[in-house]
PDB file of C-alpha atoms in Angstrom:
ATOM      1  CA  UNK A1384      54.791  80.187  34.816  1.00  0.00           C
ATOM      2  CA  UNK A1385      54.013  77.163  36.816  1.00  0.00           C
ATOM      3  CA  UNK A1386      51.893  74.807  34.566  1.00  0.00           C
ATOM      4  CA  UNK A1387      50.916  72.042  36.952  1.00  0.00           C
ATOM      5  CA  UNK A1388      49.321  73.515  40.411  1.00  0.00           C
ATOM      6  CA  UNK A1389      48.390  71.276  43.448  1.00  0.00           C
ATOM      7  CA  UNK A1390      46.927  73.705  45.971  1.00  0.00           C
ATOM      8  CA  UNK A1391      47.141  70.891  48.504  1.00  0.00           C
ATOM      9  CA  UNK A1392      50.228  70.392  50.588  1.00  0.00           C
ATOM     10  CA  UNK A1393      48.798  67.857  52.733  1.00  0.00           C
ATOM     11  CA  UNK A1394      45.501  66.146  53.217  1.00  0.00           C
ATOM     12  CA  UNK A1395      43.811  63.511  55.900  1.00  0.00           C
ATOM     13  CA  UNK A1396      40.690  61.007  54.874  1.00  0.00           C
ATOM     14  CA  UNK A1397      39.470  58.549  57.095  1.00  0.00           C
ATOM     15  CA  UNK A1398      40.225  54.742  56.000  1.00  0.00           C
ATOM     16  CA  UNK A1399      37.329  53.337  53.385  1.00  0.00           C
ATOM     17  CA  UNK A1400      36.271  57.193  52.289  1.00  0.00           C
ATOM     18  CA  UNK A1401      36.851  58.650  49.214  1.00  0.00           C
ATOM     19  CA  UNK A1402      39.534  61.593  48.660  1.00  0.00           C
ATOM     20  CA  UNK A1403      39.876  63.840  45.825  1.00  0.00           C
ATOM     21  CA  UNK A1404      43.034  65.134  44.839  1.00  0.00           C
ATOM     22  CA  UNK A1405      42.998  68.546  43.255  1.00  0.00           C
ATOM     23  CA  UNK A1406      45.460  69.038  39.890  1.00  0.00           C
ATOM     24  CA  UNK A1407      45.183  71.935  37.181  1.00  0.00           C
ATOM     25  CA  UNK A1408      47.459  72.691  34.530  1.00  0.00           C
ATOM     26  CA  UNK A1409      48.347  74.967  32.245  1.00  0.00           C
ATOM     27  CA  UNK A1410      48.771  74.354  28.230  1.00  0.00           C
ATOM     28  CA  UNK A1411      48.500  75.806  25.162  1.00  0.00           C
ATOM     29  CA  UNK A1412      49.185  72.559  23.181  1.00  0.00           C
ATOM     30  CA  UNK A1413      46.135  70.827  22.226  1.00  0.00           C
ATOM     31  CA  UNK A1414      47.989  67.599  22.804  1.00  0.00           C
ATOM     32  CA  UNK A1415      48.704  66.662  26.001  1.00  0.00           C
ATOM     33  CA  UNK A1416      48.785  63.814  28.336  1.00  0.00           C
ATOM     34  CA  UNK A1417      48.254  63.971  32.470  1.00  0.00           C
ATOM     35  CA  UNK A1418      49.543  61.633  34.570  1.00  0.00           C
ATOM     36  CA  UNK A1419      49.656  60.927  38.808  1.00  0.00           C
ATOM     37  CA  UNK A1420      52.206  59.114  40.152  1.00  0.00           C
ATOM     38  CA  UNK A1421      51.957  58.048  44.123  1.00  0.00           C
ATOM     39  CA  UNK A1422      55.548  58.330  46.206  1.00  0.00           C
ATOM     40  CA  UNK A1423      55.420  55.955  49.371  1.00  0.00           C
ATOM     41  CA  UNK A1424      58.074  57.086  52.020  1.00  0.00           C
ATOM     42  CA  UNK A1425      59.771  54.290  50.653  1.00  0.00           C
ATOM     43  CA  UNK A1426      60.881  56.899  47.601  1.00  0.00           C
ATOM     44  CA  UNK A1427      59.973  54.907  44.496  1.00  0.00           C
ATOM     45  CA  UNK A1428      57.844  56.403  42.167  1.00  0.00           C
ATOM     46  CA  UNK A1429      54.885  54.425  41.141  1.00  0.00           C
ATOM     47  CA  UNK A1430      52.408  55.244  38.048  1.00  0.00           C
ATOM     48  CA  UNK A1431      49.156  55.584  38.984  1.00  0.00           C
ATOM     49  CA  UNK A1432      46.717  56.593  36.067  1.00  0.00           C
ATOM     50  CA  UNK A1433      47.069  58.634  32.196  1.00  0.00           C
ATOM     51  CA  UNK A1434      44.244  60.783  30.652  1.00  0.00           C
ATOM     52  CA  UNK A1435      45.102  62.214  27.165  1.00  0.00           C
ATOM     53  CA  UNK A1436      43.845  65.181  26.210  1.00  0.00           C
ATOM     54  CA  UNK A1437      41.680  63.726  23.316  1.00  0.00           C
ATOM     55  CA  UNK A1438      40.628  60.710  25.574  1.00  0.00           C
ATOM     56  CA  UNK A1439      36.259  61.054  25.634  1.00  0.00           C
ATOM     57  CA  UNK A1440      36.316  59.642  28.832  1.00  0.00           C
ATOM     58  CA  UNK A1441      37.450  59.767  32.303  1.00  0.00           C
ATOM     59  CA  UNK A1442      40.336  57.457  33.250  1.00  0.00           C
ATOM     60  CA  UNK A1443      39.887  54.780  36.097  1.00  0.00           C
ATOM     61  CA  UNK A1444      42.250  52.410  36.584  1.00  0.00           C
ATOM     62  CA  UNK A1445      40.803  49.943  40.201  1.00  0.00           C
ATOM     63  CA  UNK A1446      39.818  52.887  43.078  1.00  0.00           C
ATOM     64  CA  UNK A1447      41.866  55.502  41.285  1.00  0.00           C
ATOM     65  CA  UNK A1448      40.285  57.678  38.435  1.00  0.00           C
ATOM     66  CA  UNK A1449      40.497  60.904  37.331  1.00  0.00           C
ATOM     67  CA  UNK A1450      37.704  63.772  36.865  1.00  0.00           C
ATOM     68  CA  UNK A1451      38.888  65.033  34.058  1.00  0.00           C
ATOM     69  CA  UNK A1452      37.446  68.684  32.951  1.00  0.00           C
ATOM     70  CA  UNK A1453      38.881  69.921  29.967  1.00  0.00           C
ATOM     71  CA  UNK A1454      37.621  73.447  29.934  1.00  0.00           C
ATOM     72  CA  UNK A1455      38.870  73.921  33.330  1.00  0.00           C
ATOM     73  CA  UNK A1456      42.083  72.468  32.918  1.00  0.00           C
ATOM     74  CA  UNK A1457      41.567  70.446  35.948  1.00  0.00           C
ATOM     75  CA  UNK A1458      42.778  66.615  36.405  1.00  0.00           C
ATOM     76  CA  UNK A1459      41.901  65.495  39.901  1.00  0.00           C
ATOM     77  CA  UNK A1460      42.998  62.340  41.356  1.00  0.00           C
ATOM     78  CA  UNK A1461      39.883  60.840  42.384  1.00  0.00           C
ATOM     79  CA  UNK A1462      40.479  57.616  45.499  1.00  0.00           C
ATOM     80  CA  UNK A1463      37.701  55.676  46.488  1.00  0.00           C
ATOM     81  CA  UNK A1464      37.310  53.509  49.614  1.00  0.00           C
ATOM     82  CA  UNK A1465      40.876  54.730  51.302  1.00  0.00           C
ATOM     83  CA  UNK A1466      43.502  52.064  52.336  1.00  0.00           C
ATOM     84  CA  UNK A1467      46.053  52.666  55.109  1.00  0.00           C
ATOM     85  CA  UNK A1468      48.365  51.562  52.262  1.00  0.00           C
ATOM     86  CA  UNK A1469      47.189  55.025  50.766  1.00  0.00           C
ATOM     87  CA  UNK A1470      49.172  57.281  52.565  1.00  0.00           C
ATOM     88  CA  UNK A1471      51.780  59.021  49.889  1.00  0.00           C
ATOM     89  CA  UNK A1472      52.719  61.641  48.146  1.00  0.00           C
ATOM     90  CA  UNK A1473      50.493  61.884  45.243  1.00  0.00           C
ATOM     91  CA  UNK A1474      52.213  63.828  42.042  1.00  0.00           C
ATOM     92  CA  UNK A1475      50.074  65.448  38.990  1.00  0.00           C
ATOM     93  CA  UNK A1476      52.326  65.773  35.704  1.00  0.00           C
ATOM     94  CA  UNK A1477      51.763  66.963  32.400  1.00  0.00           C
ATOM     95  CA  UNK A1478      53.568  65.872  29.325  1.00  0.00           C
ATOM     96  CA  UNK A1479      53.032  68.190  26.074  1.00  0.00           C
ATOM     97  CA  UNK A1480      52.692  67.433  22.508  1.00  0.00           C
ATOM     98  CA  UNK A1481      52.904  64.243  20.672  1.00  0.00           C
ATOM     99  CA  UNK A1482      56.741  63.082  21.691  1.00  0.00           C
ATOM    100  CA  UNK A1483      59.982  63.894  20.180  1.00  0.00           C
ATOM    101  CA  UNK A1484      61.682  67.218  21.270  1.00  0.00           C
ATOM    102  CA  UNK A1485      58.371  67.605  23.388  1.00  0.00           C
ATOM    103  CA  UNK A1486      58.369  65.019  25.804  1.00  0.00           C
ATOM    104  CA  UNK A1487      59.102  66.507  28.536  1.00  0.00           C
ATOM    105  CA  UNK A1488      57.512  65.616  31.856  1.00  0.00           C
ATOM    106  CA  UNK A1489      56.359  68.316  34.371  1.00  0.00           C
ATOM    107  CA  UNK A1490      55.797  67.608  37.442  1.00  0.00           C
ATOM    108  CA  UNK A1491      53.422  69.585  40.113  1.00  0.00           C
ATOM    109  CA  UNK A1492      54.567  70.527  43.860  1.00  0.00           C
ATOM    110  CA  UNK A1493      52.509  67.045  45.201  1.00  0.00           C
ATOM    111  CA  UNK A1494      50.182  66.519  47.852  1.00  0.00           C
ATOM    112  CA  UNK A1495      50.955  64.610  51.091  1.00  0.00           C
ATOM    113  CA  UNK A1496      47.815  61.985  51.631  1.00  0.00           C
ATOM    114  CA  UNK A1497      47.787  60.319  55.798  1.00  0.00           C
ATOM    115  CA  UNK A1498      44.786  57.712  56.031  1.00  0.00           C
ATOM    116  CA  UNK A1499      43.605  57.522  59.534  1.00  0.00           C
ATOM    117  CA  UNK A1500      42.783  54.440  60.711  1.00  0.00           C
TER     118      UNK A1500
ATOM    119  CA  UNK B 520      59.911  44.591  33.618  1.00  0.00           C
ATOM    120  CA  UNK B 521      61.405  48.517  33.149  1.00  0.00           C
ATOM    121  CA  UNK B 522      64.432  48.935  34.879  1.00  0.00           C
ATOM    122  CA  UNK B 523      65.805  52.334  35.540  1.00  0.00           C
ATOM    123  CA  UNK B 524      69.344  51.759  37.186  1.00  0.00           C
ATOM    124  CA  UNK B 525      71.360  54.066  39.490  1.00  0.00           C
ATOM    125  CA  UNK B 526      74.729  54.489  40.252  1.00  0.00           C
ATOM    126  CA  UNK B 527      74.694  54.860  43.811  1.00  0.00           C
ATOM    127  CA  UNK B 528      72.094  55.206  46.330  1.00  0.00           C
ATOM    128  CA  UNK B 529      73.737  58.012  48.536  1.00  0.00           C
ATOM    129  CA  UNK B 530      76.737  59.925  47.611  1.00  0.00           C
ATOM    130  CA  UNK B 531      78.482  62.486  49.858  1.00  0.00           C
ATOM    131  CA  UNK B 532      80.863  65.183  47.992  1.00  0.00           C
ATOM    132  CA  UNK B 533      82.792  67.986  49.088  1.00  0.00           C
ATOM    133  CA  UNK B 534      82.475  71.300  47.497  1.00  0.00           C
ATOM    134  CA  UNK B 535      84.037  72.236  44.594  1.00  0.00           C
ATOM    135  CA  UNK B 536      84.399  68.166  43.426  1.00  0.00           C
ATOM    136  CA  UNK B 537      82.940  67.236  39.809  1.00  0.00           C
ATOM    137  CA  UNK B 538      80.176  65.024  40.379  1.00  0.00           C
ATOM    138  CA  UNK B 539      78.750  62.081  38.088  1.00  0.00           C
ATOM    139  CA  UNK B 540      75.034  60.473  38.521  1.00  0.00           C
ATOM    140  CA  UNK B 541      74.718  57.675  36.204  1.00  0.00           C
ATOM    141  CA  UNK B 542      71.368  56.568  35.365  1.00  0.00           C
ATOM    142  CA  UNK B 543      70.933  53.198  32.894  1.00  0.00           C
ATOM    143  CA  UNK B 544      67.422  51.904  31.554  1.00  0.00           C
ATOM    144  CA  UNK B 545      67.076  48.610  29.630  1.00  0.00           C
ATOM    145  CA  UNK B 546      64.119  49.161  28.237  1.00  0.00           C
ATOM    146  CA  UNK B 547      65.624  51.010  25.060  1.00  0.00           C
ATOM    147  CA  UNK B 548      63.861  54.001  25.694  1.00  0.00           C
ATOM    148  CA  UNK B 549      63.994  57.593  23.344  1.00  0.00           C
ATOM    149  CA  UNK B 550      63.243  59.836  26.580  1.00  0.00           C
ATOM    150  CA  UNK B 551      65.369  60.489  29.574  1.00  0.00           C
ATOM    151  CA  UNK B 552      65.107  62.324  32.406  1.00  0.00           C
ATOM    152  CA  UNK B 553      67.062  64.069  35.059  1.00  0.00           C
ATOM    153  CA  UNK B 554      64.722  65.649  37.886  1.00  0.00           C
ATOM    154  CA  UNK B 555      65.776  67.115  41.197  1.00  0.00           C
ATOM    155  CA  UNK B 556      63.272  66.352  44.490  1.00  0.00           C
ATOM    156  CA  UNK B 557      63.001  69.029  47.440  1.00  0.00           C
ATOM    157  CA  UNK B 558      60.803  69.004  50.033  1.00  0.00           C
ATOM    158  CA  UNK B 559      57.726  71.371  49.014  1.00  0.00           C
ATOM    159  CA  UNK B 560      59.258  71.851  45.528  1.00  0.00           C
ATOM    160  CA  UNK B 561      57.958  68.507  43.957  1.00  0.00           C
ATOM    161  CA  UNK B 562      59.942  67.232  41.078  1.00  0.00           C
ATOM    162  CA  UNK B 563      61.524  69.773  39.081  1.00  0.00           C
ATOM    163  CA  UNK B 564      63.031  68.753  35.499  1.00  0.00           C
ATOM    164  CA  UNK B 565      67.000  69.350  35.590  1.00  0.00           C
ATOM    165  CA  UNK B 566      67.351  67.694  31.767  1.00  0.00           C
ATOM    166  CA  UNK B 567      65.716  65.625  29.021  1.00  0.00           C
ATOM    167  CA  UNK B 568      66.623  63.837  26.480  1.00  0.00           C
ATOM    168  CA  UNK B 569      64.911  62.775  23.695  1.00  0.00           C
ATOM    169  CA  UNK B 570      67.426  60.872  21.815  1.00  0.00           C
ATOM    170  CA  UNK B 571      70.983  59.687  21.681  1.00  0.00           C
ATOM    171  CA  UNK B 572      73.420  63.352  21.588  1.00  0.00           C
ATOM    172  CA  UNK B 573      70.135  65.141  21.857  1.00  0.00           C
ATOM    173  CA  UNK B 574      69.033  67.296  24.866  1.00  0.00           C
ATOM    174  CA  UNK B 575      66.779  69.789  26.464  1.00  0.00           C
ATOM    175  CA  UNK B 576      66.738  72.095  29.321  1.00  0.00           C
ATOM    176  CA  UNK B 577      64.345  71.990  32.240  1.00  0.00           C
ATOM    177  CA  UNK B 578      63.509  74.228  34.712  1.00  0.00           C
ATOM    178  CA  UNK B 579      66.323  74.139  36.911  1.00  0.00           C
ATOM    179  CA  UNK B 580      69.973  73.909  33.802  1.00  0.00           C
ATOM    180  CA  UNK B 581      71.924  75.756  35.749  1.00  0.00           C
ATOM    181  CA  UNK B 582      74.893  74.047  37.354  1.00  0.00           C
ATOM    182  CA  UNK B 583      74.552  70.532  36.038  1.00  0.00           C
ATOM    183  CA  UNK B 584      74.851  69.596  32.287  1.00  0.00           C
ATOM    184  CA  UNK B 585      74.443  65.869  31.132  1.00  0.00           C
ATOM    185  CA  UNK B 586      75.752  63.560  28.981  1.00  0.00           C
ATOM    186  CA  UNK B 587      73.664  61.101  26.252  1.00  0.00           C
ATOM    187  CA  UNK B 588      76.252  59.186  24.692  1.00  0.00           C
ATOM    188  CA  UNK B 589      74.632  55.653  24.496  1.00  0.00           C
ATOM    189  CA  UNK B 590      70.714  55.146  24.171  1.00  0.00           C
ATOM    190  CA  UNK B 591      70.768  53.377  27.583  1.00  0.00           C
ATOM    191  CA  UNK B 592      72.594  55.736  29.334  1.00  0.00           C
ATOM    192  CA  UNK B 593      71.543  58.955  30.805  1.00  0.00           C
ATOM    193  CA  UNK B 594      74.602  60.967  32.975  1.00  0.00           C
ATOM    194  CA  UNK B 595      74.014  64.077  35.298  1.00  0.00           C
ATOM    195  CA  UNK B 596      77.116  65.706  35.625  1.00  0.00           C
ATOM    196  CA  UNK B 597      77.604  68.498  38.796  1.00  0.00           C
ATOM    197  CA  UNK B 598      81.005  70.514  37.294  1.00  0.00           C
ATOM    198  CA  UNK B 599      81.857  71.871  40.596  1.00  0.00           C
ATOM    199  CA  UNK B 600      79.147  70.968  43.295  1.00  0.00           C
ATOM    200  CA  UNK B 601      77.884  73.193  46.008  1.00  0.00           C
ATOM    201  CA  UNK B 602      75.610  72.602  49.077  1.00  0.00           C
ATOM    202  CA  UNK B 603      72.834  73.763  47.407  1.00  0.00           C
ATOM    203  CA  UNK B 604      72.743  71.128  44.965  1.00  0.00           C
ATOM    204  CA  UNK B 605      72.197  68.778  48.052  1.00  0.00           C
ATOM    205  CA  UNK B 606      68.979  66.606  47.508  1.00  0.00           C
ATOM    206  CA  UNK B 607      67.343  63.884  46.207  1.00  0.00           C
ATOM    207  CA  UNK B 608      68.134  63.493  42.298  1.00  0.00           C
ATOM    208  CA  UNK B 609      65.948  60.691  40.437  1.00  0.00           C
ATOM    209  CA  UNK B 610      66.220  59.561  37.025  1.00  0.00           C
ATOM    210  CA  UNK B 611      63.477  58.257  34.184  1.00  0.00           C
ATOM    211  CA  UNK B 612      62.921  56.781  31.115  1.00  0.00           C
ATOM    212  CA  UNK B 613      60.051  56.763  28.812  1.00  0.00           C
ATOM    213  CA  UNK B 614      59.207  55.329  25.369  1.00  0.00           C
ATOM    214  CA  UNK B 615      58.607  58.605  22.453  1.00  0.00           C
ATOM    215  CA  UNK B 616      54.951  59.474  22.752  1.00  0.00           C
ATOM    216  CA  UNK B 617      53.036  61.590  24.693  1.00  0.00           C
ATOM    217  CA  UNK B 618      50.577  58.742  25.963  1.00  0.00           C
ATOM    218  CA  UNK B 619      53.590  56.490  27.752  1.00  0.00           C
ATOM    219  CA  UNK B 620      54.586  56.656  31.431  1.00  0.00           C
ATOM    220  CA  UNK B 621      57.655  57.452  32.645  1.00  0.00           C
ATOM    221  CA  UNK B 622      59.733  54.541  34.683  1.00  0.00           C
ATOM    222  CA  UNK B 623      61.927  56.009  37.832  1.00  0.00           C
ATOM    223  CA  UNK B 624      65.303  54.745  39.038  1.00  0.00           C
ATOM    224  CA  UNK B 625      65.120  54.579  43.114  1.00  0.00           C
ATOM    225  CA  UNK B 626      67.341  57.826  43.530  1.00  0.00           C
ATOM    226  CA  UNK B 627      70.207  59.152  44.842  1.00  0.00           C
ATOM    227  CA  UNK B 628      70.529  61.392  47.820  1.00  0.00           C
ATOM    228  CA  UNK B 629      73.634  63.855  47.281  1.00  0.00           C
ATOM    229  CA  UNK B 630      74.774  65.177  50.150  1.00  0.00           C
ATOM    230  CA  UNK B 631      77.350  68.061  49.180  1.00  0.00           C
ATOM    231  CA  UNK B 632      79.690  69.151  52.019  1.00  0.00           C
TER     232      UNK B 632
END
């Protein structure tokens, strides 16, 4: 079973408007942590923003944060005031448990982001 | 600053030839990673590694196996490679924890002919 869904394969905002991202996951584990990394065409991989599962409150880390909704199991990558610079692949991931033998990072299927100028 | 290290940047191998992807952090790092990267696929977990010796299947074992013989060192090994293990392969590291990022090497493209 796939337990990290992006339903978007590729989205367009207009430079200096805000996108949303859409992530949802799947977990039994109470423990958890989310993460979205950003790919430039360049390939490297670049952290973006973490919310543990435990964390009270949204993560925001500059004009990313993420709208975090537990019930749901949703983690959207929220992007305010779009930058050409924007335009990526965005990746949700979910790492379960507390470390160890758990680690492991799962990655979703991405979305492709194009700012228009 | 993290560095995850790889071999080679692009690598073209014929069929049949036993490959080697070498992947070397220096942040001494418990986790490893081996993910393949395909083109509407995302990033899908070949191995892991959570400790020198010690491993885990992914999603996507089959065909590769991997080697964890030094703390810093993470090797992807392709026994007898076929075309359809032609991609993008990228490496990781991560500190034990569930809260810590992971770091990526740059990648390698395989091309298997």
């Amino acid at each position: 079973a796939q337990k990290i869904t992006q339903t978007q394969p590729g989205m367009f905002v207009q430079e200096k408007e805000a996108v949303t991202l859409d992530c949802t996951y799947d977990t039994s584990d109470p423990s958890y942590g989310l993460f979205w990394y950003k790919q430039p065409s360049s390939g490297e991989m670049i952290f973006l923003i973490y919310q543990g599962s435990y964390d009270q409150q949204n993560a925001t880390e500059g004009r990313y944060s993420l709208n975090f909704q537990k019930a749901r199991k949703s983690a959207n990558l929220v992007i305010s005031a779009s930058q050409l610079g924007d335009s990526a692949m965005y990746f949700c991931a979910m790492r379960e448990g507390d470390g160890g033998s758990q680690g492991n990072l799962i990655f979703g299927k991405g979305t492709k982001l194009s700012v228009k100028p | 600053d993290v560095k995850v290290t790889q071999s080679s940047r692009y690598l073209v191998k014929r069929t049949g030839e036993k490959v080697f992807l070498e992947c070397v952090q220096d942040m001494d790092h418990e986790n490893m990673f081996w993910y393949r990267q395909d083109p509407g696929l995302g990033l899908r977990l070949i191995y892991f590694s959570y400790d020198v010796k010690m491993k885990e299947k992914g999603d996507i074992p089959e065909g590769y196996s991997v080697s964890r013989e030094k703390k810093e060192r993470f090797s992807l090994i392709l026994e007898s490679a076929s075309t359809n293990q032609t991609s993008m392969y990228l490496c990781a590291s991560s500190l034990a924890g569930g809260r810590t990022e992971a770091f990526f090497g740059q990648g390698t493209r395989l091309t298997v002919v």
